[in-house]
């Protein structure tokens, strides 16, 4: 069996990093390394250092400058030393049992991404309505029209890959924010690798780091990537 590695970007997550990390490490014994990327100003890194003494699979990447969500994920994926790698948001919106199934689905695909909109998905706790509307608009305008991605949900915060596939594209990546997912999937798809949208059971969590003002930044960044990519 191939080794698994999981990246958790954790920007100022001191309130929930202990619960999130404990949940994943105890319910995912298949994962060889958990790489937590900290680039904030609170006690998140200190908590991870404490937990690392208990479970040697935990690794910490600590940065004094803000990397952005995508920048943190990139650093984490580059540090992985496993055959299969992935990343997940620090909020338990996607539970361990779902991630395990996604990793196993890599037997047949190059990339497996969590989806809230494909057939079979269940959303137990919905996002606020304005977030849902903006998300659907973003998907149609940016994802489908601009990038030609036939993917219904690029922004769900859990994705897994074969390491050799994602590592090829990481040096090409320009996006460092929440737009990272779209650019990465676009680069993977245009090289004809197989991407599977896995229908997850998903629950919206409070204290999301995403803010509505990021929509404009994502639009500008992705437009630049599409024109110069």
PDB file of N, CA, C and O in Angstrom, residues 111-159:
ATOM      1  N   UNK A 111      -6.410  12.617  -9.385  1.00  0.00           N
ATOM      2  CA  UNK A 111      -6.802  13.557  -8.339  1.00  0.00           C
ATOM      3  C   UNK A 111      -8.235  13.258  -7.928  1.00  0.00           C
ATOM      4  O   UNK A 111      -9.079  12.963  -8.783  1.00  0.00           O
ATOM      5  N   UNK A 112      -8.504  13.343  -6.642  1.00  0.00           N
ATOM      6  CA  UNK A 112      -9.855  13.154  -6.114  1.00  0.00           C
ATOM      7  C   UNK A 112     -10.176  14.360  -5.247  1.00  0.00           C
ATOM      8  O   UNK A 112      -9.429  14.672  -4.309  1.00  0.00           O
ATOM      9  N   UNK A 113     -11.274  15.059  -5.563  1.00  0.00           N
ATOM     10  CA  UNK A 113     -11.610  16.273  -4.840  1.00  0.00           C
ATOM     11  C   UNK A 113     -12.985  16.149  -4.193  1.00  0.00           C
ATOM     12  O   UNK A 113     -13.901  15.575  -4.778  1.00  0.00           O
ATOM     13  N   UNK A 114     -13.104  16.656  -2.980  1.00  0.00           N
ATOM     14  CA  UNK A 114     -14.386  16.643  -2.288  1.00  0.00           C
ATOM     15  C   UNK A 114     -15.361  17.562  -3.007  1.00  0.00           C
ATOM     16  O   UNK A 114     -14.992  18.652  -3.446  1.00  0.00           O
ATOM     17  N   UNK A 115     -16.595  17.122  -3.130  1.00  0.00           N
ATOM     18  CA  UNK A 115     -17.609  17.933  -3.811  1.00  0.00           C
ATOM     19  C   UNK A 115     -18.915  17.920  -3.038  1.00  0.00           C
ATOM     20  O   UNK A 115     -19.384  16.869  -2.600  1.00  0.00           O
ATOM     21  N   UNK A 116     -19.503  19.125  -2.898  1.00  0.00           N
ATOM     22  CA  UNK A 116     -20.803  19.266  -2.248  1.00  0.00           C
ATOM     23  C   UNK A 116     -21.933  19.295  -3.257  1.00  0.00           C
ATOM     24  O   UNK A 116     -23.107  19.355  -2.877  1.00  0.00           O
ATOM     25  N   UNK A 117     -21.593  19.256  -4.570  1.00  0.00           N
ATOM     26  CA  UNK A 117     -22.616  19.486  -5.589  1.00  0.00           C
ATOM     27  C   UNK A 117     -22.781  18.330  -6.570  1.00  0.00           C
ATOM     28  O   UNK A 117     -23.635  18.393  -7.440  1.00  0.00           O
ATOM     29  N   UNK A 118     -21.991  17.317  -6.456  1.00  0.00           N
ATOM     30  CA  UNK A 118     -22.141  16.185  -7.368  1.00  0.00           C
ATOM     31  C   UNK A 118     -23.161  15.209  -6.787  1.00  0.00           C
ATOM     32  O   UNK A 118     -23.487  15.252  -5.599  1.00  0.00           O
ATOM     33  N   UNK A 119     -23.676  14.329  -7.645  1.00  0.00           N
ATOM     34  CA  UNK A 119     -24.702  13.378  -7.217  1.00  0.00           C
ATOM     35  C   UNK A 119     -24.210  12.527  -6.041  1.00  0.00           C
ATOM     36  O   UNK A 119     -23.110  11.974  -6.081  1.00  0.00           O
ATOM     37  N   UNK A 120     -25.030  12.431  -5.021  1.00  0.00           N
ATOM     38  CA  UNK A 120     -24.691  11.622  -3.862  1.00  0.00           C
ATOM     39  C   UNK A 120     -24.144  12.407  -2.688  1.00  0.00           C
ATOM     40  O   UNK A 120     -24.050  11.879  -1.579  1.00  0.00           O
ATOM     41  N   UNK A 121     -23.798  13.667  -2.911  1.00  0.00           N
ATOM     42  CA  UNK A 121     -23.270  14.493  -1.824  1.00  0.00           C
ATOM     43  C   UNK A 121     -24.383  14.875  -0.849  1.00  0.00           C
ATOM     44  O   UNK A 121     -25.552  14.993  -1.237  1.00  0.00           O
ATOM     45  N   UNK A 122     -24.000  15.076   0.404  1.00  0.00           N
ATOM     46  CA  UNK A 122     -24.954  15.501   1.433  1.00  0.00           C
ATOM     47  C   UNK A 122     -24.387  16.709   2.172  1.00  0.00           C
ATOM     48  O   UNK A 122     -23.262  16.659   2.657  1.00  0.00           O
ATOM     49  N   UNK A 123     -25.173  17.773   2.230  1.00  0.00           N
ATOM     50  CA  UNK A 123     -24.770  18.961   2.982  1.00  0.00           C
ATOM     51  C   UNK A 123     -25.648  19.031   4.222  1.00  0.00           C
ATOM     52  O   UNK A 123     -26.830  19.348   4.148  1.00  0.00           O
ATOM     53  N   UNK A 124     -25.056  18.723   5.369  1.00  0.00           N
ATOM     54  CA  UNK A 124     -25.820  18.671   6.608  1.00  0.00           C
ATOM     55  C   UNK A 124     -26.037  20.056   7.212  1.00  0.00           C
ATOM     56  O   UNK A 124     -27.070  20.314   7.832  1.00  0.00           O
ATOM     57  N   UNK A 125     -25.026  20.922   7.080  1.00  0.00           N
ATOM     58  CA  UNK A 125     -25.143  22.304   7.543  1.00  0.00           C
ATOM     59  C   UNK A 125     -24.715  23.204   6.402  1.00  0.00           C
ATOM     60  O   UNK A 125     -23.575  23.140   5.948  1.00  0.00           O
ATOM     61  N   UNK A 126     -25.633  24.027   5.902  1.00  0.00           N
ATOM     62  CA  UNK A 126     -25.371  24.854   4.733  1.00  0.00           C
ATOM     63  C   UNK A 126     -24.629  26.137   5.096  1.00  0.00           C
ATOM     64  O   UNK A 126     -24.708  26.632   6.220  1.00  0.00           O
ATOM     65  N   UNK A 127     -23.920  26.673   4.101  1.00  0.00           N
ATOM     66  CA  UNK A 127     -23.326  27.996   4.231  1.00  0.00           C
ATOM     67  C   UNK A 127     -24.431  29.046   4.230  1.00  0.00           C
ATOM     68  O   UNK A 127     -25.554  28.776   3.789  1.00  0.00           O
ATOM     69  N   UNK A 128     -24.140  30.278   4.689  1.00  0.00           N
ATOM     70  CA  UNK A 128     -25.118  31.361   4.556  1.00  0.00           C
ATOM     71  C   UNK A 128     -25.516  31.525   3.091  1.00  0.00           C
ATOM     72  O   UNK A 128     -24.710  31.268   2.186  1.00  0.00           O
ATOM     73  N   UNK A 129     -26.731  31.975   2.836  1.00  0.00           N
ATOM     74  CA  UNK A 129     -27.257  32.056   1.471  1.00  0.00           C
ATOM     75  C   UNK A 129     -26.386  32.898   0.552  1.00  0.00           C
ATOM     76  O   UNK A 129     -26.167  32.539  -0.605  1.00  0.00           O
ATOM     77  N   UNK A 130     -25.865  34.020   1.036  1.00  0.00           N
ATOM     78  CA  UNK A 130     -25.039  34.883   0.184  1.00  0.00           C
ATOM     79  C   UNK A 130     -23.788  34.154  -0.266  1.00  0.00           C
ATOM     80  O   UNK A 130     -23.355  34.290  -1.411  1.00  0.00           O
ATOM     81  N   UNK A 131     -23.199  33.316   0.612  1.00  0.00           N
ATOM     82  CA  UNK A 131     -22.037  32.527   0.240  1.00  0.00           C
ATOM     83  C   UNK A 131     -22.402  31.500  -0.825  1.00  0.00           C
ATOM     84  O   UNK A 131     -21.630  31.256  -1.775  1.00  0.00           O
ATOM     85  N   UNK A 132     -23.570  30.892  -0.703  1.00  0.00           N
ATOM     86  CA  UNK A 132     -23.994  29.893  -1.681  1.00  0.00           C
ATOM     87  C   UNK A 132     -24.181  30.525  -3.058  1.00  0.00           C
ATOM     88  O   UNK A 132     -23.749  29.968  -4.071  1.00  0.00           O
ATOM     89  N   UNK A 133     -24.825  31.688  -3.102  1.00  0.00           N
ATOM     90  CA  UNK A 133     -25.072  32.364  -4.375  1.00  0.00           C
ATOM     91  C   UNK A 133     -23.779  32.806  -5.032  1.00  0.00           C
ATOM     92  O   UNK A 133     -23.579  32.630  -6.241  1.00  0.00           O
ATOM     93  N   UNK A 134     -22.882  33.399  -4.243  1.00  0.00           N
ATOM     94  CA  UNK A 134     -21.602  33.842  -4.791  1.00  0.00           C
ATOM     95  C   UNK A 134     -20.774  32.655  -5.270  1.00  0.00           C
ATOM     96  O   UNK A 134     -20.090  32.727  -6.288  1.00  0.00           O
ATOM     97  N   UNK A 135     -20.851  31.558  -4.544  1.00  0.00           N
ATOM     98  CA  UNK A 135     -20.100  30.364  -4.925  1.00  0.00           C
ATOM     99  C   UNK A 135     -20.579  29.813  -6.261  1.00  0.00           C
ATOM    100  O   UNK A 135     -19.774  29.442  -7.127  1.00  0.00           O
ATOM    101  N   UNK A 136     -21.903  29.770  -6.453  1.00  0.00           N
ATOM    102  CA  UNK A 136     -22.442  29.264  -7.718  1.00  0.00           C
ATOM    103  C   UNK A 136     -22.091  30.197  -8.871  1.00  0.00           C
ATOM    104  O   UNK A 136     -21.763  29.749  -9.973  1.00  0.00           O
ATOM    105  N   UNK A 137     -22.152  31.519  -8.625  1.00  0.00           N
ATOM    106  CA  UNK A 137     -21.785  32.477  -9.662  1.00  0.00           C
ATOM    107  C   UNK A 137     -20.320  32.369 -10.028  1.00  0.00           C
ATOM    108  O   UNK A 137     -19.951  32.400 -11.205  1.00  0.00           O
ATOM    109  N   UNK A 138     -19.470  32.210  -9.012  1.00  0.00           N
ATOM    110  CA  UNK A 138     -18.033  32.047  -9.237  1.00  0.00           C
ATOM    111  C   UNK A 138     -17.769  30.805 -10.072  1.00  0.00           C
ATOM    112  O   UNK A 138     -16.953  30.815 -10.992  1.00  0.00           O
ATOM    113  N   UNK A 139     -18.482  29.731  -9.761  1.00  0.00           N
ATOM    114  CA  UNK A 139     -18.259  28.484 -10.484  1.00  0.00           C
ATOM    115  C   UNK A 139     -18.606  28.619 -11.961  1.00  0.00           C
ATOM    116  O   UNK A 139     -17.855  28.144 -12.833  1.00  0.00           O
ATOM    117  N   UNK A 140     -19.720  29.285 -12.279  1.00  0.00           N
ATOM    118  CA  UNK A 140     -20.120  29.417 -13.670  1.00  0.00           C
ATOM    119  C   UNK A 140     -19.239  30.386 -14.442  1.00  0.00           C
ATOM    120  O   UNK A 140     -18.824  30.097 -15.577  1.00  0.00           O
ATOM    121  N   UNK A 141     -18.914  31.521 -13.852  1.00  0.00           N
ATOM    122  CA  UNK A 141     -18.155  32.546 -14.581  1.00  0.00           C
ATOM    123  C   UNK A 141     -16.682  32.194 -14.678  1.00  0.00           C
ATOM    124  O   UNK A 141     -16.089  32.171 -15.766  1.00  0.00           O
ATOM    125  N   UNK A 142     -16.051  31.916 -13.525  1.00  0.00           N
ATOM    126  CA  UNK A 142     -14.616  31.707 -13.508  1.00  0.00           C
ATOM    127  C   UNK A 142     -14.218  30.274 -13.873  1.00  0.00           C
ATOM    128  O   UNK A 142     -13.340  30.038 -14.695  1.00  0.00           O
ATOM    129  N   UNK A 143     -14.886  29.319 -13.251  1.00  0.00           N
ATOM    130  CA  UNK A 143     -14.468  27.927 -13.399  1.00  0.00           C
ATOM    131  C   UNK A 143     -14.849  27.363 -14.760  1.00  0.00           C
ATOM    132  O   UNK A 143     -14.019  26.790 -15.473  1.00  0.00           O
ATOM    133  N   UNK A 144     -16.092  27.546 -15.147  1.00  0.00           N
ATOM    134  CA  UNK A 144     -16.560  26.927 -16.387  1.00  0.00           C
ATOM    135  C   UNK A 144     -16.273  27.780 -17.619  1.00  0.00           C
ATOM    136  O   UNK A 144     -15.744  27.280 -18.617  1.00  0.00           O
ATOM    137  N   UNK A 145     -16.610  29.068 -17.583  1.00  0.00           N
ATOM    138  CA  UNK A 145     -16.443  29.904 -18.768  1.00  0.00           C
ATOM    139  C   UNK A 145     -14.990  30.286 -19.015  1.00  0.00           C
ATOM    140  O   UNK A 145     -14.486  30.179 -20.130  1.00  0.00           O
ATOM    141  N   UNK A 146     -14.291  30.745 -17.965  1.00  0.00           N
ATOM    142  CA  UNK A 146     -12.930  31.239 -18.152  1.00  0.00           C
ATOM    143  C   UNK A 146     -11.913  30.114 -18.258  1.00  0.00           C
ATOM    144  O   UNK A 146     -11.004  30.159 -19.074  1.00  0.00           O
ATOM    145  N   UNK A 147     -12.074  29.083 -17.439  1.00  0.00           N
ATOM    146  CA  UNK A 147     -11.075  28.011 -17.413  1.00  0.00           C
ATOM    147  C   UNK A 147     -11.540  26.728 -18.110  1.00  0.00           C
ATOM    148  O   UNK A 147     -10.739  25.825 -18.324  1.00  0.00           O
ATOM    149  N   UNK A 148     -12.817  26.631 -18.422  1.00  0.00           N
ATOM    150  CA  UNK A 148     -13.303  25.443 -19.106  1.00  0.00           C
ATOM    151  C   UNK A 148     -13.262  24.189 -18.259  1.00  0.00           C
ATOM    152  O   UNK A 148     -13.185  23.072 -18.792  1.00  0.00           O
ATOM    153  N   UNK A 149     -13.318  24.366 -16.957  1.00  0.00           N
ATOM    154  CA  UNK A 149     -13.297  23.215 -16.058  1.00  0.00           C
ATOM    155  C   UNK A 149     -14.706  22.650 -15.900  1.00  0.00           C
ATOM    156  O   UNK A 149     -15.617  23.353 -15.483  1.00  0.00           O
ATOM    157  N   UNK A 150     -14.868  21.397 -16.188  1.00  0.00           N
ATOM    158  CA  UNK A 150     -16.162  20.738 -16.011  1.00  0.00           C
ATOM    159  C   UNK A 150     -16.247  20.146 -14.606  1.00  0.00           C
ATOM    160  O   UNK A 150     -16.376  18.939 -14.405  1.00  0.00           O
ATOM    161  N   UNK A 151     -16.126  21.034 -13.611  1.00  0.00           N
ATOM    162  CA  UNK A 151     -16.117  20.641 -12.210  1.00  0.00           C
ATOM    163  C   UNK A 151     -17.161  21.477 -11.479  1.00  0.00           C
ATOM    164  O   UNK A 151     -17.190  22.699 -11.605  1.00  0.00           O
ATOM    165  N   UNK A 152     -18.004  20.821 -10.710  1.00  0.00           N
ATOM    166  CA  UNK A 152     -19.109  21.533 -10.065  1.00  0.00           C
ATOM    167  C   UNK A 152     -18.712  22.224  -8.773  1.00  0.00           C
ATOM    168  O   UNK A 152     -19.392  23.147  -8.329  1.00  0.00           O
ATOM    169  N   UNK A 153     -17.618  21.788  -8.146  1.00  0.00           N
ATOM    170  CA  UNK A 153     -17.237  22.359  -6.847  1.00  0.00           C
ATOM    171  C   UNK A 153     -15.717  22.349  -6.686  1.00  0.00           C
ATOM    172  O   UNK A 153     -15.145  21.374  -6.193  1.00  0.00           O
ATOM    173  N   UNK A 154     -15.083  23.448  -7.092  1.00  0.00           N
ATOM    174  CA  UNK A 154     -13.621  23.529  -6.973  1.00  0.00           C
ATOM    175  C   UNK A 154     -13.178  23.947  -5.582  1.00  0.00           C
ATOM    176  O   UNK A 154     -12.018  23.752  -5.218  1.00  0.00           O
ATOM    177  N   UNK A 155     -14.070  24.543  -4.779  1.00  0.00           N
ATOM    178  CA  UNK A 155     -13.648  25.191  -3.546  1.00  0.00           C
ATOM    179  C   UNK A 155     -13.885  24.394  -2.273  1.00  0.00           C
ATOM    180  O   UNK A 155     -13.546  24.861  -1.190  1.00  0.00           O
ATOM    181  N   UNK A 156     -14.466  23.232  -2.367  1.00  0.00           N
ATOM    182  CA  UNK A 156     -14.613  22.405  -1.173  1.00  0.00           C
ATOM    183  C   UNK A 156     -13.213  22.057  -0.654  1.00  0.00           C
ATOM    184  O   UNK A 156     -12.336  21.656  -1.431  1.00  0.00           O
ATOM    185  N   UNK A 157     -13.020  22.195   0.653  1.00  0.00           N
ATOM    186  CA  UNK A 157     -11.659  22.201   1.187  1.00  0.00           C
ATOM    187  C   UNK A 157     -11.016  20.872   1.478  1.00  0.00           C
ATOM    188  O   UNK A 157     -10.415  20.692   2.553  1.00  0.00           O
ATOM    189  N   UNK A 158     -11.089  19.915   0.583  1.00  0.00           N
ATOM    190  CA  UNK A 158     -10.383  18.650   0.753  1.00  0.00           C
ATOM    191  C   UNK A 158     -10.065  18.085  -0.624  1.00  0.00           C
ATOM    192  O   UNK A 158     -10.967  17.899  -1.443  1.00  0.00           O
ATOM    193  N   UNK A 159      -8.781  17.818  -0.869  1.00  0.00           N
ATOM    194  CA  UNK A 159      -8.346  17.286  -2.171  1.00  0.00           C
ATOM    195  C   UNK A 159      -7.154  16.374  -1.960  1.00  0.00           C
ATOM    196  O   UNK A 159      -6.285  16.653  -1.125  1.00  0.00           O
TER     197      UNK A 159
END
